[in-house]
XYZ file of C-alpha atoms in Angstrom:
604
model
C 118.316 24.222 278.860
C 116.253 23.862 282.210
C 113.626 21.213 283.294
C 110.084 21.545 283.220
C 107.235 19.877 284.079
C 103.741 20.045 282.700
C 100.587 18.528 284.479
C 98.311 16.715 282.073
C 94.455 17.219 282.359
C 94.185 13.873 284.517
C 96.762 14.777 286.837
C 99.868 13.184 285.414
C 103.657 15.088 285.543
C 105.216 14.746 282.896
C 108.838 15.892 282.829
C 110.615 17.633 279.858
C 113.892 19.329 278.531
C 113.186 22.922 277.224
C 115.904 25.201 275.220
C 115.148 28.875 275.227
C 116.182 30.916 272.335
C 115.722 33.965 270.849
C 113.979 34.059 266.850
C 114.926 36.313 264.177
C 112.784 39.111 265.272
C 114.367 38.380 268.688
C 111.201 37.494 270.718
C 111.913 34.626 273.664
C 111.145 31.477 272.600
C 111.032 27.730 273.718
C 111.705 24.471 272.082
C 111.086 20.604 273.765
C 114.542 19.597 273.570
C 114.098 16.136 275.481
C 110.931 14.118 276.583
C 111.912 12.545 279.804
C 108.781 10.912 280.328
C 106.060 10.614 283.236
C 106.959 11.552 286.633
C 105.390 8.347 288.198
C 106.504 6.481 285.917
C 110.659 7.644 286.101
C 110.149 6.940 289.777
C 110.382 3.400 289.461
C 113.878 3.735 287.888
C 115.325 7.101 289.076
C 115.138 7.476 293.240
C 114.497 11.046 292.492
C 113.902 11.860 288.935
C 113.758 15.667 289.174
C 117.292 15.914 290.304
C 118.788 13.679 287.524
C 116.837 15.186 284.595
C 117.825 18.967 286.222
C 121.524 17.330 285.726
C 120.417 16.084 282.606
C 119.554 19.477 280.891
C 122.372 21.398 282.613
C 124.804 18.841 280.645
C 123.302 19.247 278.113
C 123.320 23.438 278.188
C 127.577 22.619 278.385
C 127.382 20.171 275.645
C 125.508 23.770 273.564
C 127.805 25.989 274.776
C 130.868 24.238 273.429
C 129.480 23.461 270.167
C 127.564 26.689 269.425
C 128.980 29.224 271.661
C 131.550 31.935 269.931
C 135.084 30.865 270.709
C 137.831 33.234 270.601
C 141.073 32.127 268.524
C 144.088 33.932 269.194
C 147.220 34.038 266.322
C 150.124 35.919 265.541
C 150.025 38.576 263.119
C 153.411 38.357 262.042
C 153.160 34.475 260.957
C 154.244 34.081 257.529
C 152.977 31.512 255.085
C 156.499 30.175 254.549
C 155.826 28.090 257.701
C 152.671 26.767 256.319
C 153.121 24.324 253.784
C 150.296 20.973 252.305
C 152.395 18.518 254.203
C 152.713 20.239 257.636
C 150.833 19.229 260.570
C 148.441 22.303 260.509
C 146.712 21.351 257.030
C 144.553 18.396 257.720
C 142.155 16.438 255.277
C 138.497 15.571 256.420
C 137.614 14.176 252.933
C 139.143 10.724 253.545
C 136.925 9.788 256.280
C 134.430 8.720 253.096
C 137.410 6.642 252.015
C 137.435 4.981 255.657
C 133.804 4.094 255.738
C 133.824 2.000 252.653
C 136.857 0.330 253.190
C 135.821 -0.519 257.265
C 132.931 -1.440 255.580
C 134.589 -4.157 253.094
C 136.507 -4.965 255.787
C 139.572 -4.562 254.577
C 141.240 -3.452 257.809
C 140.052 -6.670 259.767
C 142.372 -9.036 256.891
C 144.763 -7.125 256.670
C 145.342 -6.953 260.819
C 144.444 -10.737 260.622
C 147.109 -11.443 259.128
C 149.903 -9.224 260.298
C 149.384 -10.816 263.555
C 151.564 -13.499 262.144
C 154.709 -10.789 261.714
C 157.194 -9.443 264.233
C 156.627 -6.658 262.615
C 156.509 -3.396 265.477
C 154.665 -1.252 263.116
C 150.727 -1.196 262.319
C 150.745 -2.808 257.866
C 146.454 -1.809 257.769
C 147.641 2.140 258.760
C 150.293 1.783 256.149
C 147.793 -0.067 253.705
C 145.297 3.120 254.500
C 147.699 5.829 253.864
C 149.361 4.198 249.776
C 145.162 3.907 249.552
C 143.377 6.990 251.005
C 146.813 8.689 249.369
C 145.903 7.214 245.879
C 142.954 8.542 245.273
C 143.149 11.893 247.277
C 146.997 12.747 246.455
C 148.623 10.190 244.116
C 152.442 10.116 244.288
C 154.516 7.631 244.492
C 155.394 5.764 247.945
C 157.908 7.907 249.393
C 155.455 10.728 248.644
C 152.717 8.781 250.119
C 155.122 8.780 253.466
C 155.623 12.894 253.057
C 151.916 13.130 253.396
C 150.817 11.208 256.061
C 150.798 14.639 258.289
C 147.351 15.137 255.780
C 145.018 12.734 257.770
C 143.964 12.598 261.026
C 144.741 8.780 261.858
C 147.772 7.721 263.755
C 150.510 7.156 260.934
C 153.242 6.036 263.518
C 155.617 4.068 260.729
C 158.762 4.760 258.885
C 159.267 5.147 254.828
C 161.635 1.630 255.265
C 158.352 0.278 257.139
C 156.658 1.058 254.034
C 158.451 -0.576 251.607
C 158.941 -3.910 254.279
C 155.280 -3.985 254.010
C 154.857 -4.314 250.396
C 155.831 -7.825 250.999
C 153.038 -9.103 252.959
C 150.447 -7.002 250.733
C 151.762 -9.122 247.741
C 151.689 -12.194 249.536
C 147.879 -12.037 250.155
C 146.928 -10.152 247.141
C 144.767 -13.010 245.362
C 142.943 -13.599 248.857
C 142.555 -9.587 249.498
C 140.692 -10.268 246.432
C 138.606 -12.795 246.930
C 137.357 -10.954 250.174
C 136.366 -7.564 248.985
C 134.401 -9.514 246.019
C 132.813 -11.230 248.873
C 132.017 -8.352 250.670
C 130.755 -6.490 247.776
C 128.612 -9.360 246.785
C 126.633 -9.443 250.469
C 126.841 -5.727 250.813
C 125.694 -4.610 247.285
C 123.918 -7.466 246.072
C 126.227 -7.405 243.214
C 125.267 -9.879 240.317
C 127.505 -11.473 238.150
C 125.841 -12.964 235.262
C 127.102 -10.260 232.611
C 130.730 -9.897 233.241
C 133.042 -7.252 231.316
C 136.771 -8.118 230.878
C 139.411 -6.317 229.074
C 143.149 -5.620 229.048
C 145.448 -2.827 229.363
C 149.154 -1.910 229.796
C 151.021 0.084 232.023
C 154.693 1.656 231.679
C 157.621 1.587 233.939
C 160.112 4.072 234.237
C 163.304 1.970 233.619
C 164.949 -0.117 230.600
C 165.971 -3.528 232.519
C 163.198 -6.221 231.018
C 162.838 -8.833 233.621
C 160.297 -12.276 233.926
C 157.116 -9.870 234.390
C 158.404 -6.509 232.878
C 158.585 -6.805 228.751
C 158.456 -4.649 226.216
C 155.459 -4.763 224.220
C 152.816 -3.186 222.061
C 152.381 -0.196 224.524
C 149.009 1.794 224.360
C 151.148 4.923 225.145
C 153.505 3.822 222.549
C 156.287 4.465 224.125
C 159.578 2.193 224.122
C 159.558 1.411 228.110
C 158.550 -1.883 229.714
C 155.294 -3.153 230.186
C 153.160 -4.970 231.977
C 149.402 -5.896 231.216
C 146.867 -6.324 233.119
C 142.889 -8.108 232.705
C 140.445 -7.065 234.540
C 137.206 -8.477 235.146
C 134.099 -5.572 236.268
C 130.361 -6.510 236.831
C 127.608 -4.765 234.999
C 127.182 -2.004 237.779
C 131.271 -1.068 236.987
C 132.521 -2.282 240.013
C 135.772 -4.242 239.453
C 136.103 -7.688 240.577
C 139.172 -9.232 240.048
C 142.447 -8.550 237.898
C 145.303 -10.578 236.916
C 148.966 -9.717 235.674
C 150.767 -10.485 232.628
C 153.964 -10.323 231.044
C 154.163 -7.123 228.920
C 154.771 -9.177 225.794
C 151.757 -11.132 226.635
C 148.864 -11.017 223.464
C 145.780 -9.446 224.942
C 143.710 -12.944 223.961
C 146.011 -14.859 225.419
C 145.001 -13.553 229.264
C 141.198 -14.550 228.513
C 141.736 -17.988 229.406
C 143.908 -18.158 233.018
C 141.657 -14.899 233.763
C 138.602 -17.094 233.177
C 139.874 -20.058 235.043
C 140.202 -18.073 238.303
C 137.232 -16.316 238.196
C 135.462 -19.523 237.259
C 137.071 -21.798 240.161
C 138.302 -19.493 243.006
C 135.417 -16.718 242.454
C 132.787 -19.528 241.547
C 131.324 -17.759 239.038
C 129.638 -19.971 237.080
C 126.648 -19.561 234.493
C 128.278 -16.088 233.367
C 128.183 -14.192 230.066
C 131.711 -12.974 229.266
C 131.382 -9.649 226.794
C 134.752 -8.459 225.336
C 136.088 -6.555 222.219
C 137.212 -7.961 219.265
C 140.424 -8.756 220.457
C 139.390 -11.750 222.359
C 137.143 -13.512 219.899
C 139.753 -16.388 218.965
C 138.536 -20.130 218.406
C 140.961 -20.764 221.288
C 139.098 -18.104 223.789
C 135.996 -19.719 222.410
C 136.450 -22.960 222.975
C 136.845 -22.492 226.383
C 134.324 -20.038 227.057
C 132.211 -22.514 225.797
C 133.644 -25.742 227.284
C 132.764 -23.966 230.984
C 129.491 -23.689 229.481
C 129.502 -19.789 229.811
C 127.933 -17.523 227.285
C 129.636 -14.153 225.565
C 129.132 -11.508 223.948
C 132.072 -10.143 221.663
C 131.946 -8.070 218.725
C 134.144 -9.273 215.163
C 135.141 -7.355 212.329
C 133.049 -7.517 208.821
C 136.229 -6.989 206.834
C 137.811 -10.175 208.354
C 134.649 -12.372 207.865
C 133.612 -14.770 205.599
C 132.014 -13.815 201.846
C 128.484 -15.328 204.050
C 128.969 -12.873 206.370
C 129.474 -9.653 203.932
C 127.010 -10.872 201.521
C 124.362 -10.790 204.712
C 125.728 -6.839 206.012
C 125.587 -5.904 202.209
C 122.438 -7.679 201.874
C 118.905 -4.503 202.959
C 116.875 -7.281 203.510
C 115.592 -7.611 207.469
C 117.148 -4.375 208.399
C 115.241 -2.659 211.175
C 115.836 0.948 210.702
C 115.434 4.168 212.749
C 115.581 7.624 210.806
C 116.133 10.807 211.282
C 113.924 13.863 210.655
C 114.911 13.872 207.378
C 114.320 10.325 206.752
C 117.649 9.353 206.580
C 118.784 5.951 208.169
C 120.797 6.761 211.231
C 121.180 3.183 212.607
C 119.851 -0.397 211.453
C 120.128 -3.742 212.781
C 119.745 -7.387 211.675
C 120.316 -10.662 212.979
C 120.923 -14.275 212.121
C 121.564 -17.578 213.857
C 124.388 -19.349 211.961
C 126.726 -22.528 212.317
C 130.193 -21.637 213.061
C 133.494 -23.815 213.201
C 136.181 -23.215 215.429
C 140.001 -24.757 215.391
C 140.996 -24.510 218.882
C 144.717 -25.445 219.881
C 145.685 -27.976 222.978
C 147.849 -26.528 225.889
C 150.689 -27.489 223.756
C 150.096 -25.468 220.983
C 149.087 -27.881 218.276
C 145.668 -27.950 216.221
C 143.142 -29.399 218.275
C 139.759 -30.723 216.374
C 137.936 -28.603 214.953
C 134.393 -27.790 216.681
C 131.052 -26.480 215.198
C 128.938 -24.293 217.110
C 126.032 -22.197 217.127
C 126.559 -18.307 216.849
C 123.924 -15.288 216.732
C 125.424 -12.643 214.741
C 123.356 -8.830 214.865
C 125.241 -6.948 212.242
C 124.876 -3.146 213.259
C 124.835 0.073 211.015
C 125.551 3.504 212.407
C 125.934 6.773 210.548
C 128.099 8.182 213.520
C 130.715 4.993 213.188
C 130.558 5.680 209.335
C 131.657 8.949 209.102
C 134.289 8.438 211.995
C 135.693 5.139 209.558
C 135.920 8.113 206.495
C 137.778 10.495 209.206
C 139.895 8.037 210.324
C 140.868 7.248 206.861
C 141.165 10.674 205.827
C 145.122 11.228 206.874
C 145.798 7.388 205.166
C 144.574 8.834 201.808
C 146.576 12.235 201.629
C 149.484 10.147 202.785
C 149.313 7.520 200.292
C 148.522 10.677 197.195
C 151.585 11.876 198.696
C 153.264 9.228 198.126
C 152.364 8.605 194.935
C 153.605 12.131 193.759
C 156.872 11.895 195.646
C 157.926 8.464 196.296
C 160.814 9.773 198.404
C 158.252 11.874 201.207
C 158.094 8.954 203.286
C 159.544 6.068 204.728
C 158.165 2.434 205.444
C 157.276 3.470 208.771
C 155.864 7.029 207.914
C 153.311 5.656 204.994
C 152.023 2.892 207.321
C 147.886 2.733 206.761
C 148.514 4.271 203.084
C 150.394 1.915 201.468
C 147.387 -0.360 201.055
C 146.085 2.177 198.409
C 149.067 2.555 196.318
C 149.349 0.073 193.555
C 151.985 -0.288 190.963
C 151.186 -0.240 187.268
C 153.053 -2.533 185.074
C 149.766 -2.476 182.174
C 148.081 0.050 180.121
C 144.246 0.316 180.030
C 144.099 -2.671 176.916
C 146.236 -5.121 179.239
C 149.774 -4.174 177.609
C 152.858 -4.728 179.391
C 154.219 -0.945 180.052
C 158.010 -0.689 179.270
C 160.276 -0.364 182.237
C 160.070 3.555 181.680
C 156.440 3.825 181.921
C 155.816 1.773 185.328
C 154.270 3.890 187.614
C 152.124 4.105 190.810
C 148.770 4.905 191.313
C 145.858 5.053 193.695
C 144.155 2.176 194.404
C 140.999 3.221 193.827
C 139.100 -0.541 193.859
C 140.615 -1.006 197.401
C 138.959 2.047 199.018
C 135.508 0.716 197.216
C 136.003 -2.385 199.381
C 136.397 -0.824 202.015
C 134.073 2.026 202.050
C 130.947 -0.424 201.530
C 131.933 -1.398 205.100
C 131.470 1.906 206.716
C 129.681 2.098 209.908
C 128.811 -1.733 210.149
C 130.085 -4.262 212.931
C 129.026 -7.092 214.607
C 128.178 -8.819 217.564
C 128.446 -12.198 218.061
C 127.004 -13.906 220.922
C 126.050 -17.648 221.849
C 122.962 -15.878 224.312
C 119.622 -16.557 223.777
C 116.346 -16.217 225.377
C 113.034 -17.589 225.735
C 109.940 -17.472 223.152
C 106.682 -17.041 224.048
C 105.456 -20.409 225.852
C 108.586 -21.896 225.728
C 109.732 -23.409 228.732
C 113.903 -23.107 230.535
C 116.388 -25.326 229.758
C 115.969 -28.042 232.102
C 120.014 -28.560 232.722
C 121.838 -27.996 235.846
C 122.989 -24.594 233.935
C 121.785 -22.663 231.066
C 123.968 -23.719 229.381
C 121.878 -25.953 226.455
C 123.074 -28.731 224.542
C 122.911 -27.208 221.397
C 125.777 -24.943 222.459
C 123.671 -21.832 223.426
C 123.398 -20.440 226.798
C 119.993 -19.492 227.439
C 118.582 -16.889 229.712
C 114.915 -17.366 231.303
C 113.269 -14.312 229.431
C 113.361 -12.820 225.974
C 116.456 -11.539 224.819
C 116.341 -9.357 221.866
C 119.285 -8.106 219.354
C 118.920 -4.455 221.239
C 119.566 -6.525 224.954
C 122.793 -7.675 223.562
C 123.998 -5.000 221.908
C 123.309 -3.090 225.377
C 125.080 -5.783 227.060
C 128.117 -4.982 224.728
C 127.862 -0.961 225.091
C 128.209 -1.912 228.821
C 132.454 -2.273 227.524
C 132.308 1.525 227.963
C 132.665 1.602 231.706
C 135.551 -0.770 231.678
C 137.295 1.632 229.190
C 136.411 3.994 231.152
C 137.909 2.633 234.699
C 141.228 2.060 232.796
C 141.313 5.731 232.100
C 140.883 6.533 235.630
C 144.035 4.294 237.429
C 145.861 6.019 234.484
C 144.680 9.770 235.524
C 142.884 10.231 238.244
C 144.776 7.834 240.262
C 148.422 7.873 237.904
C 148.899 3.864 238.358
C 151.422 4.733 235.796
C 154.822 5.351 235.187
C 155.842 2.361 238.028
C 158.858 3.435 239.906
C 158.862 -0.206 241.543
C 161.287 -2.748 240.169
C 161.127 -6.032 242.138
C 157.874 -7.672 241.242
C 156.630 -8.564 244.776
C 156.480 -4.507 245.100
C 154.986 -3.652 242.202
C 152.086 -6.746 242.597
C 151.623 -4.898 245.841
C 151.516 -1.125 244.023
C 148.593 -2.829 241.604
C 146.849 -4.741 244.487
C 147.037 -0.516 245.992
C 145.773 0.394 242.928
C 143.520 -1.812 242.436
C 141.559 -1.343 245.712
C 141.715 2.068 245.394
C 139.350 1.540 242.246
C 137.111 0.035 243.888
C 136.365 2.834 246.783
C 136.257 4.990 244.207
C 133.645 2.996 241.200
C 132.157 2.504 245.304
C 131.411 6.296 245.926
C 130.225 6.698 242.182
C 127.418 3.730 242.702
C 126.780 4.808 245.933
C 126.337 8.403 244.848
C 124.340 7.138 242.074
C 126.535 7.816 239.319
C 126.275 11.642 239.745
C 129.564 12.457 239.743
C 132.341 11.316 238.096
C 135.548 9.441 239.582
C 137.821 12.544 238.734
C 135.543 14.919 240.510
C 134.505 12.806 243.579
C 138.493 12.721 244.070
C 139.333 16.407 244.026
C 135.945 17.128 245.504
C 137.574 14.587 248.931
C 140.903 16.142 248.138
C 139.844 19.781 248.562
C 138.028 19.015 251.470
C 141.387 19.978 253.911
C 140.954 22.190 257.242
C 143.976 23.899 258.869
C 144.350 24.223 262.842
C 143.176 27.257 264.319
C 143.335 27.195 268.322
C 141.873 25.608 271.574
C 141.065 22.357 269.062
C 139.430 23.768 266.383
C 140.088 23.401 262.815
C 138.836 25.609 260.168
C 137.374 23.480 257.199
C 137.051 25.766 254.109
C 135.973 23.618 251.146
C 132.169 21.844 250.814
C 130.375 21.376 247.463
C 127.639 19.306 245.755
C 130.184 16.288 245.839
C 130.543 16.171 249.553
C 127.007 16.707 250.075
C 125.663 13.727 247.872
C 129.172 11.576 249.131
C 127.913 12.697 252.508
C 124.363 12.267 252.577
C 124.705 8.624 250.746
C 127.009 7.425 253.431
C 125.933 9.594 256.776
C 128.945 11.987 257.174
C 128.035 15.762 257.725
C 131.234 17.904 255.608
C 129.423 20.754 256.084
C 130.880 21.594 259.051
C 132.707 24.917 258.603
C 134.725 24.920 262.070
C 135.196 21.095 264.600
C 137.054 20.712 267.228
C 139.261 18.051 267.290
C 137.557 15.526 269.334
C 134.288 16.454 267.142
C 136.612 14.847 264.424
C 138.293 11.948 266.141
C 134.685 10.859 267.028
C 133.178 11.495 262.820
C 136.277 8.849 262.151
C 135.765 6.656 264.457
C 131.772 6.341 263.288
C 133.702 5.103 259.817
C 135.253 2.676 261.086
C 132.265 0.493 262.700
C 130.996 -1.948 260.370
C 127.731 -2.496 262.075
């Protein structure tokens, strides 16, 4: 680099940077690395302006050197690999640093210090938050093994495996306001909106038999005999979580609806929000209160359990809107009516409260996809209850639950004659599969959303909620917007799947409950960097990838400062370009790095 100055046609200096290089057919070439600026002009801040700017580019030609001049690495060629292992101080990761910018970004680092200011605590709780986090999603393991891989990132990780565990505590302790925050920051960072809100429940397993207050054995969705406990969890229409709350692992999954809904209602102030759930939650209880916080939802039933009004309308080809296939054969249909519907809701206590009317849309649905899935599902239930029939003794009570529905036992003949004792026999139930095979392929959604006609003016309330029971939106909502708005369950199902695999919430090792609120609040943040990276990436790449794509992204020390990265894909290139981190550096030198982490952690 060297200074040079060029005289304009009407006399002016003006002073640049030039770089020389040579191209690829190796001619001498130049390149303006810096305009400086006009010489007369410089002089009235720089007593001589030649001299600094000559200064200037010869820093500059170091700076070059450094970062683009061959460097020579010396090693020894009898070093074994044996001395090498993932935890040792020589393998670093580079992938986290995407992990630090969101969560400097949420500011999760500035509440947690804010409030460990109040400890005597001699060690730093945010690095020890960072590494159970960043250690989640990149390496998941359980907190001791979280501790054995600290030696992975670059930060300062100056804390014990007992400092670990001490700091549990105050995680737990300001887990509901850790909460509140990150929903706070999310909400001015992202614009997030909250008027459709998903919620559903899972269950998690620990790996020990002692039940206590929160651990309970209960209907498992491993199925496995261990303690549970369940969990509701609230995620916006973009699949970013919100919120979650714990239960009991004996805990009905309707029965979280309603203290879930009171917190997000009060502490969250979400108000005027439609509440979509699966068929488990549609109780006259869960209604009731949806309804008395003048909320909306959107929750699908089942036709088998309805009313005779409500098969006779799904049996009923009138008003179908159908959409066919090549062959002209219906592949999906839809309907809708607006119907009165009473609910029995029960006080706090228990008892029968009054029963309430209100007013329900119902769009009964018809796929030909869901049909034939019913007749697989169904499939195994048959052969065991023919089996069955043919040799009583093949199964148990246990092993011919699902086919004993479709045995029946024949005490008459065809003319209505009592068979002697001898003659009793079983048979298949041939009028019960009838029943239910009419019901193949259709469900419904019921919903208390509306929207506007044509010319009709909003609701004129302080909500939308009207008071005819319905909650109104200000445009036109049609049966295919709510069944979209219930489809939107997927991603919820989805992020449940991922804290089970991609981040292994589960088996719990943890056994007092202040730790293992902590390990979910971990968990639970970890989620949200993660569903973070997705919507920031655009939804690209899935949660599973974007973690081993960070996780693969390790460099191992080489000499003089350098590390030699030696993993980059499309994942760290999208992750990258979406948040302003360059991974595509093959070889950085360790103050290079210090200074890429650092940029992560500025908010501004």
């Amino acid at each position: 680099m060297f200074l040079r100055q060029i005289t304009n046609p009407n006399g002016r200096v003006r002073l640049v940077i030039v770089r020389g290089f040579r191209d690829a057919q190796g001619k001498n070439r130049q390149k303006v690395a810096l305009t400086c600026g006009f010489l007369d002009d410089l002089k009235k801040t720089y007593d001589d302006p030649v001299a600094h700017f000559t200064e200037v580019a010869a820093q500059m030609t170091r700076d070059h050197k450094e970062l683009h001049d061959p460097v020579t690495i010396t090693f020894k060629p009898d070093e074994t690999l044996e001395k090498i292992s993932p935890d040792d101080a020589h393998v670093k990761n580079i992938g986290y640093a995407a992990l630090s910018k969101l969560y400097h970004e949420l500011e999760i680092d500035y509440f947690i210090n804010n409030r460990r200011r109040y400890t005597k605590a001699q060690y730093n709780h945010n690095a020890v938050f960072k590494l159970l986090v960043f250690d989640r999603i990149l390496f998941p393991s359980s907190k001791r093994g979280a501790w054995a891989h600290k030696n992975r990132f670059f930060d300062t990780m100056d804390f014990t495996l007992e400092d670990i565990y001490k700091a549990l505590d105050l995680f737990a302790d300001h887990s509901a306001e850790l909460l509140l925050a990150i929903h706070k920051r999310i909400r001015t960072l992202h614009k997030r909106s909250t008027t459709l809100v998903y919620y559903d429940v899972t269950n998690y397993y620990f790996e020990i038999d002692r039940e206590t207050a929160l651990l309970k054995k209960g209907v498992c969705k491993e199925h496995r005999p261990d303690p549970i406990v369940q969990m509701g969890l609230f995620m916006d229409e973009r699949g970013l979580p919100i919120t979650f709350n714990m239960y009991a692992g004996n805990t009905q999954d309707c029965r979280t609806l309603i203290p879930s809904l009171l917190e997000v209602n009060y502490e969250y102030g979400l108000k005027d929000i439609i509440i979509v759930a699966d068929r488990g939650m549609i109780t006259s209880d869960n209604l009731a209160r949806i309804i008395l916080q003048r909320n909306g939802y959107v929750m699908s039933t089942s036709v088998r359990k309805g009313d005779a009004s409500l098969k006779q309308f799904v049996l009923d080809e009138n008003g179908y809107t159908c959409i066919r296939n090549d062959t002209g054969e219906v592949v999906f249909k839809y309907k809708s009516r607006m119907v009165p519907r009473t609910i029995e809701p029960h006080t706090l206590t228990g008892k029968a409260g009054t029963p309430v009317t209100i007013n329900q849309r119902q769009i009964v649905l018809y796929s030909a996809k869901y049909a034939a899935k019913a007749r697989r599902d169904r499939q195994k239930a048959l052969e065991k209850a023919l089996e069955f029939i043919d040799d009583p003794n093949k199964h148990t009570r246990s092993t011919s639950k699902g086919a004993s529905k479709y045995v029946q036992q024949v005490f008459f003949d065809a003319q209505g004659n009592e068979l002697p004792a001898a003659k009793k026999h079983l048979a298949f139930d041939f009028d019960k599969l009838a029943a239910e095979e009419q019901f193949d392929g259709y469900y419904v959604i019921a919903t208390n959303v509306i929207g506007l006609e044509e010319g009709e003016k909003p609701f004129s309330g302080k909500s939308r909620f009207t008071n005819e029971g319905w909650f109104q939106l200000n445009r036109k909502v049609s049966d295919m917007d709510v069944v979209e708005m219930y489809r939107g369950l997927w991603k919820i199902e989805e992020t449940f799947k991922i804290t089970k695999s991609t981040l292994k919430t589960r088996p719990v090792f943890l056994r007092t409950e202040t730790h293992i609120r902590a390990h979910f609040l971990i968990c639970f943040v970890s989620l949200v960097l993660i569903r973070l990276l997705e919507y920031r990436t655009k939804g690209k790449h899935s949660a599973q990838r974007i973690a081993h794509s960070l996780a693969s992204a390790n460099g191992i020390y080489l000499d003089q400062g350098y590390y030699h990265f030696f993993y980059y894909d499309e994942v760290l290139h999208d992750i990258g370009k979406a948040l302003g981190i360059d991974f595509s550096k093959k070889y950085l030198k360790l103050g290079q790095i210090r200074s890429l982490l650092a940029a992560t952690k500025k908010t501004s």
